[in-house]
Amino acid sequence: MTLLDFARGPALYWSTLIMVCGLVWRLAGVALLPFRPDRSAAGPQSRGRVRGALGTIVSRSLPRRTFLARTFATVVVGYAMHLGLLIILLGGAPHILLVAQATGLSWPSLPKGVVALASAVTLVTLVFVLVRRCTHPVLRLLSNFDDFLSIVLTLVPVATGILLAEETVLPYRTLLTWHILSVEAMMIWLPFGKLSHVVFVFAGRAVSGAKLGKRGATT
Amino acid sequence: MSGMPPSLAPAAKPGAKPATRRVAESRDQADRARLDAAMRGFISDFGPEAAVYMEACLHCGQCAEACQFYVETGDPKYTPIWKIEPFKQAYSREMGPFAPFFRAFGLTPKVTLGELEGWQELLYDSCNMCGRCSLVCPAGIDIADLVEKARHGMFEAGLVPGDYLGALAGKEQETGNPFGISREDVRRALLEIGRSHGVEMHVDEPRAAVVPTVSSIDLKMYPASIAATARVLNHVGASWSFRTDGFDADNVSLTAGDRTGQRLVTEAIVDAATRCGAEVLIMPECGHSYTEMRWEAANTVGHALPFRVLHMSEYLAECLDAGRLKLRPVTPDPEGRGVTFHDPCQLSRRSGRSDAPRKVMAALGLDLHELADHGADSWCCGGGGGVALINRARPLRDKAFAIKRRQVADTGAGTVIVSCTGCRQTFEHGFKDAGGETGVGSLLDLVAGQLEEDGKTP
C-alpha cells in the first residue's frame, strides 16, 4: 500500500469516523445537560423562541452597523476567508468530482481562474489571521495552542491544493498525498478544537436568539 | 500551552495586591476547598445553554470592541470573554465533553485560587453585565450571562469585593434589603415621604391591584422618585400599595453573585405581591432588578407569576395608551438645547423595550436628540451590574463613562433623561468628576411634574 492508497483508504475512513463521532460526542455532551424550563411570560414584542433562534442564525452573519467601525478588519477577513473556502470546496472541479464519486451528486464547477483567485485570497487571509493573532494585543491575549493549530491545519490543505491546481514542478502524486493527508488532519482535529465552530457558532446563535427572541429584544 | 502571556495576565500585574476575601471564616478554608466551591458555584445551574456558550468561542476578540472598559482604556485584559477565562479553562478541564482528553494532554492549565483573586477586578469592577458584547459576538455567546455565573463562583469562594458591594449584599441576605432597614422603618420612611411631598401614600394595604417596588437607593438618595411613583399611581386611579414585606427591588445579591440572597429578595417580592392579589408589579427605575423579576423570578419560584411585571416606563406607556395618564407638555428650555435619553441596558438591549420610555417622552413633548448609539446599541453608563457600588472602581468607571460623556456632548442636549437609579447615580458622579454642567433627570420625576390634574399644577 502506497502512502496515497493509505490516504485515500484507511486514513480517510478513520478521519471521517473521528470527526463525526467526535462532533456527536461533543454536541451530546452539552445537549444532554439538565434543561431548565423557562417559566417567564413572553415580552409584548416577542418573536417566540423558534423564530428568535432561526432569525439569529442568519442575522448574526451580518455585521451590526454600530460595531462595524471598530470590527471592520475582523469582519472583512472573516468574510474573505470563509467565502474563499466555500468557493474552493463547492466550486473546484476536483472536489465536485470527489462528491460525485461518493454520492452521485454533481453540479457545474466554477472557472479555474475564479477558484484560483479564491484560493489565493483564502491563503493570504489565513496568513494575515495568523500574523494578527501574534500582534494584536487582544488576540495575543486570547489565543492559545488550539487557535494556532486550527489556523495551520486550515492553511496547509489550501496551500497544497494551490500547488496541485497550478501543476507546479513538484510531483503530482506526492502533492495529492499530502493534500489529502492534510485535509484528514484537519478533520481529525475538528471536533476537539476551535474548528468545531462549524457547528457551535450556529448552536450559540440559536441559544441566545431563542432567549432574546422570546423577550422581544434585539438579537 | 498557556492562554495568558504573563505580561498581560491581571494576576501578574506588578504590585497588585491580592483581593480581599469577604467572608471571615473563608480564611480558614483550604485554598483547594475554596477553588472547588468557586467551580461548583459557577456550574451549579449550568444547562445546555451555558455549555454551548463555553464551546462556541472563536477567540475573535470582537467583544472587546463592544466593551466600554476596553474601548476607553485600550487594555486587553478588559476583553469581555477574557473576564471568564479561569472558569472557561476549568470547564474544559473538569466538565466539558472532552475533559479527560484536555487533562490527559495538559491542554488546559489548572486554575489556581490566586488566579481567581486576580480576576476579581475583571469580574466585578470592569463588567456591567450590560450585554453589549453579547450583541456583537458572531457565535451569539451571552457573555453577560456567563459573567453572572462566574460571580456565583466568586461569591462561593469568598471573593466578592469587600468594600461596598460585598457588605451590601451580605446585609441584604440577612435583612432583605441592602441597607438593613427594618419593615417598620421602611413604613415610617414611606409615610414621611408622602407627608413631606404632599402626596397620598398607600402602604401595606391588604389588597392592591398594582404593587410598586422601591429601590433602597431611591429611599436614601432620591425620595422624590418615590413620591413621584405615588403621585402617578394616584393620578391614574389605580388601586395600589407599597408592601413593606417585599419592597426592596435592588437585589444587590444578584450582582454580587449571592444566589441565596438573590432568591430571598425575589421570593419576598413575589410573595408580597401575590398575598395582596396584585395584577401588576412595577419595578422601579432600576435595571438589573427589572430583568431579575421580569425574566428570572418565575424560574426562581418555580411557577409562572400570577401578576405581570412591568418596568416603570412600561407602566407609564401602558397608562398613556389606555388614556389614564394625561400629561402637560414640558415648557421648552429657553436655550433650545433639548434633551437626550440614556437607555438602561436591561430594559432596552436585554428586554427589547426601548419603545416604552420614548412613548412617554413623546407624550411630554420633549425635544429628544438621540445619542449616536441608542436603543439596543446604547453604551452602558459604566455603573451597571453593581459596579456603581464599588468605591475603588470609581476611577475606572469614570474612564468608561467618557464615551457616554462624548456622545451626550455631541447631541448638544442640556439634560440627560434616565430611567434607572443606577444610571442616574453614575451620570451624576461622572459629570461631577469631569466638571461638566449637563443636567441629569429621571423620566418618572419628569412625568410626575407634568400630570394634568383639572388644570392644576400638581
mmCIF file of C-alpha atoms in Angstrom, chain A residues 21-23 25-27 29-45 49 56 60-61 64 66-67 70-71 74-75 132-133 136-147 189 191-194 196-197 200-209 211-212 214-219, chain B residues 1-5 8-9 45-49 51-53 55-62 64-66 70-71 76-77 79 81-82 91 95 97-98 101-102 107 132 134-142 145 291 294-296 298-299 302-305 314 348-353 355 373 376-377 379:
data_model
loop_
_atom_site.group_PDB
_atom_site.id
_atom_site.type_symbol
_atom_site.label_atom_id
_atom_site.label_comp_id
_atom_site.label_asym_id
_atom_site.label_seq_id
_atom_site.Cartn_x
_atom_site.Cartn_y
_atom_site.Cartn_z
ATOM 1 C CA CYS A 21 -18.146 10.670 16.328
ATOM 2 C CA GLY A 22 -16.206 13.491 17.989
ATOM 3 C CA LEU A 23 -18.762 16.096 16.937
ATOM 4 C CA TRP A 25 -19.957 13.303 21.391
ATOM 5 C CA ARG A 26 -19.283 16.993 21.911
ATOM 6 C CA LEU A 27 -22.814 18.000 20.928
ATOM 7 C CA GLY A 29 -22.112 16.360 25.990
ATOM 8 C CA VAL A 30 -23.777 19.762 26.070
ATOM 9 C CA ALA A 31 -27.262 18.848 24.825
ATOM 10 C CA LEU A 32 -27.777 16.189 27.488
ATOM 11 C CA LEU A 33 -27.134 18.511 30.420
ATOM 12 C CA PRO A 34 -30.244 19.081 32.559
ATOM 13 C CA PHE A 35 -32.523 21.544 30.811
ATOM 14 C CA ARG A 36 -34.275 24.168 32.909
ATOM 15 C CA PRO A 37 -37.641 25.242 31.504
ATOM 16 C CA ASP A 38 -38.184 28.992 31.205
ATOM 17 C CA ARG A 39 -41.398 29.947 33.007
ATOM 18 C CA SER A 40 -41.260 33.696 32.407
ATOM 19 C CA ALA A 41 -44.030 35.340 30.376
ATOM 20 C CA ALA A 42 -43.040 36.330 26.830
ATOM 21 C CA GLY A 43 -42.476 40.017 26.091
ATOM 22 C CA PRO A 44 -45.136 42.078 24.285
ATOM 23 C CA GLN A 45 -42.996 42.164 21.147
ATOM 24 C CA ARG A 49 -38.099 31.085 20.773
ATOM 25 C CA THR A 56 -30.304 34.966 14.864
ATOM 26 C CA ARG A 60 -25.560 37.248 13.264
ATOM 27 C CA SER A 61 -23.760 36.527 9.986
ATOM 28 C CA ARG A 64 -24.200 45.226 13.020
ATOM 29 C CA THR A 66 -22.884 50.213 15.288
ATOM 30 C CA PHE A 67 -19.881 47.889 15.772
ATOM 31 C CA ARG A 70 -14.245 49.024 15.260
ATOM 32 C CA THR A 71 -14.573 45.478 13.917
ATOM 33 C CA THR A 74 -12.094 41.179 11.542
ATOM 34 C CA VAL A 75 -15.332 41.201 9.566
ATOM 35 C CA ARG A 132 -2.686 39.255 13.528
ATOM 36 C CA ARG A 133 -3.080 36.685 16.306
ATOM 37 C CA HIS A 136 -2.960 42.340 18.055
ATOM 38 C CA PRO A 137 -2.969 42.831 21.868
ATOM 39 C CA VAL A 138 -6.460 41.379 22.378
ATOM 40 C CA LEU A 139 -5.926 38.401 20.061
ATOM 41 C CA ARG A 140 -2.493 37.697 21.542
ATOM 42 C CA LEU A 141 -4.044 37.565 24.994
ATOM 43 C CA LEU A 142 -6.930 35.319 23.967
ATOM 44 C CA SER A 143 -5.020 32.965 21.687
ATOM 45 C CA ASN A 144 -3.964 29.508 22.721
ATOM 46 C CA PHE A 145 -2.461 26.406 21.121
ATOM 47 C CA ASP A 146 -5.816 25.417 19.635
ATOM 48 C CA ASP A 147 -6.142 28.748 17.798
ATOM 49 C CA TRP A 189 -8.748 17.943 14.952
ATOM 50 C CA PRO A 191 -14.268 18.102 16.843
ATOM 51 C CA PHE A 192 -11.671 18.732 19.565
ATOM 52 C CA GLY A 193 -10.674 22.302 18.924
ATOM 53 C CA LYS A 194 -11.973 25.572 17.641
ATOM 54 C CA SER A 196 -15.866 22.817 15.753
ATOM 55 C CA HIS A 197 -17.307 26.300 15.335
ATOM 56 C CA PHE A 200 -21.181 25.544 17.626
ATOM 57 C CA VAL A 201 -21.274 29.005 16.129
ATOM 58 C CA PHE A 202 -24.809 28.248 14.944
ATOM 59 C CA ALA A 203 -25.750 26.496 18.173
ATOM 60 C CA GLY A 204 -24.635 29.549 20.154
ATOM 61 C CA ARG A 205 -26.652 31.884 17.948
ATOM 62 C CA ALA A 206 -29.716 29.666 18.246
ATOM 63 C CA VAL A 207 -29.494 29.504 22.028
ATOM 64 C CA SER A 208 -29.153 33.235 22.647
ATOM 65 C CA GLY A 209 -31.544 34.011 19.789
ATOM 66 C CA LYS A 211 -33.794 33.560 24.758
ATOM 67 C CA LEU A 212 -33.791 37.128 23.462
ATOM 68 C CA LYS A 214 -38.854 35.303 23.431
ATOM 69 C CA ARG A 215 -38.230 38.582 25.218
ATOM 70 C CA GLY A 216 -38.684 40.576 22.045
ATOM 71 C CA ALA A 217 -35.188 42.007 22.343
ATOM 72 C CA THR A 218 -32.753 42.688 19.540
ATOM 73 C CA THR A 219 -30.770 39.597 18.636
ATOM 74 C CA MET B 1 0.437 25.842 26.483
ATOM 75 C CA SER B 2 -0.832 28.859 28.292
ATOM 76 C CA GLY B 3 -3.667 31.133 27.281
ATOM 77 C CA MET B 4 -2.235 34.075 29.151
ATOM 78 C CA PRO B 5 1.054 35.773 28.485
ATOM 79 C CA LEU B 8 -0.776 40.633 30.276
ATOM 80 C CA ALA B 9 -2.337 38.383 32.900
ATOM 81 C CA ASP B 45 -27.074 25.979 37.286
ATOM 82 C CA PHE B 46 -25.193 25.048 34.162
ATOM 83 C CA GLY B 47 -27.545 23.835 31.446
ATOM 84 C CA PRO B 48 -27.151 23.207 27.732
ATOM 85 C CA GLU B 49 -27.323 26.959 27.018
ATOM 86 C CA ALA B 51 -22.398 24.827 27.912
ATOM 87 C CA VAL B 52 -22.970 25.771 24.267
ATOM 88 C CA TYR B 53 -21.600 29.235 25.021
ATOM 89 C CA GLU B 55 -17.900 25.591 23.451
ATOM 90 C CA ALA B 56 -18.607 28.284 20.879
ATOM 91 C CA CYS B 57 -15.967 30.984 21.442
ATOM 92 C CA LEU B 58 -13.842 31.738 18.365
ATOM 93 C CA HIS B 59 -11.351 33.949 20.194
ATOM 94 C CA CYS B 60 -12.076 36.587 17.551
ATOM 95 C CA GLY B 61 -11.817 39.458 20.041
ATOM 96 C CA GLN B 62 -14.791 41.389 18.681
ATOM 97 C CA ALA B 64 -13.524 43.821 23.229
ATOM 98 C CA GLU B 65 -14.644 46.414 20.695
ATOM 99 C CA ALA B 66 -18.143 46.472 22.198
ATOM 100 C CA TYR B 70 -11.654 48.087 26.776
ATOM 101 C CA VAL B 71 -12.535 50.836 24.314
ATOM 102 C CA PRO B 76 -6.785 43.925 26.508
ATOM 103 C CA LYS B 77 -7.470 42.403 29.924
ATOM 104 C CA THR B 79 -11.891 41.903 26.769
ATOM 105 C CA ILE B 81 -14.677 36.862 27.183
ATOM 106 C CA TRP B 82 -11.301 37.076 28.942
ATOM 107 C CA TYR B 91 -14.973 23.972 32.372
ATOM 108 C CA MET B 95 -16.695 19.373 32.934
ATOM 109 C CA PRO B 97 -17.318 16.716 26.844
ATOM 110 C CA PHE B 98 -13.566 16.257 26.312
ATOM 111 C CA PHE B 101 -8.729 14.492 26.889
ATOM 112 C CA PHE B 102 -7.835 18.026 27.978
ATOM 113 C CA LEU B 107 -4.178 21.264 27.019
ATOM 114 C CA ARG B 132 -23.322 44.822 24.567
ATOM 115 C CA SER B 134 -23.293 39.568 23.652
ATOM 116 C CA LEU B 135 -24.767 41.562 20.766
ATOM 117 C CA VAL B 136 -21.546 41.669 18.731
ATOM 118 C CA CYS B 137 -20.441 38.054 19.290
ATOM 119 C CA PRO B 138 -20.604 36.135 15.987
ATOM 120 C CA ALA B 139 -21.230 32.953 17.964
ATOM 121 C CA GLY B 140 -24.091 34.529 19.920
ATOM 122 C CA ILE B 141 -22.398 33.908 23.261
ATOM 123 C CA ASP B 142 -24.242 35.660 26.062
ATOM 124 C CA ASP B 145 -24.888 35.556 31.435
ATOM 125 C CA THR B 291 -34.510 41.741 34.440
ATOM 126 C CA ARG B 294 -39.222 40.076 34.653
ATOM 127 C CA TRP B 295 -37.252 37.135 33.248
ATOM 128 C CA GLU B 296 -35.901 35.098 36.158
ATOM 129 C CA ALA B 298 -40.751 32.724 37.629
ATOM 130 C CA ASN B 299 -37.855 30.287 37.314
ATOM 131 C CA GLY B 302 -40.748 27.518 40.112
ATOM 132 C CA HIS B 303 -44.065 28.657 38.614
ATOM 133 C CA ALA B 304 -45.490 31.317 36.324
ATOM 134 C CA LEU B 305 -46.089 34.552 38.222
ATOM 135 C CA GLU B 314 -43.573 50.339 30.533
ATOM 136 C CA SER B 348 -33.574 48.293 26.081
ATOM 137 C CA ARG B 349 -30.928 45.822 24.988
ATOM 138 C CA ARG B 350 -31.798 42.906 27.253
ATOM 139 C CA SER B 351 -35.590 43.209 27.212
ATOM 140 C CA GLY B 352 -36.454 44.923 23.932
ATOM 141 C CA ARG B 353 -38.442 47.809 25.419
ATOM 142 C CA ASP B 355 -40.049 51.987 22.801
ATOM 143 C CA ASP B 373 -25.654 54.776 19.796
ATOM 144 C CA ALA B 376 -30.210 48.210 21.805
ATOM 145 C CA ASP B 377 -26.880 49.677 20.647
ATOM 146 C CA TRP B 379 -23.322 52.072 25.583
#
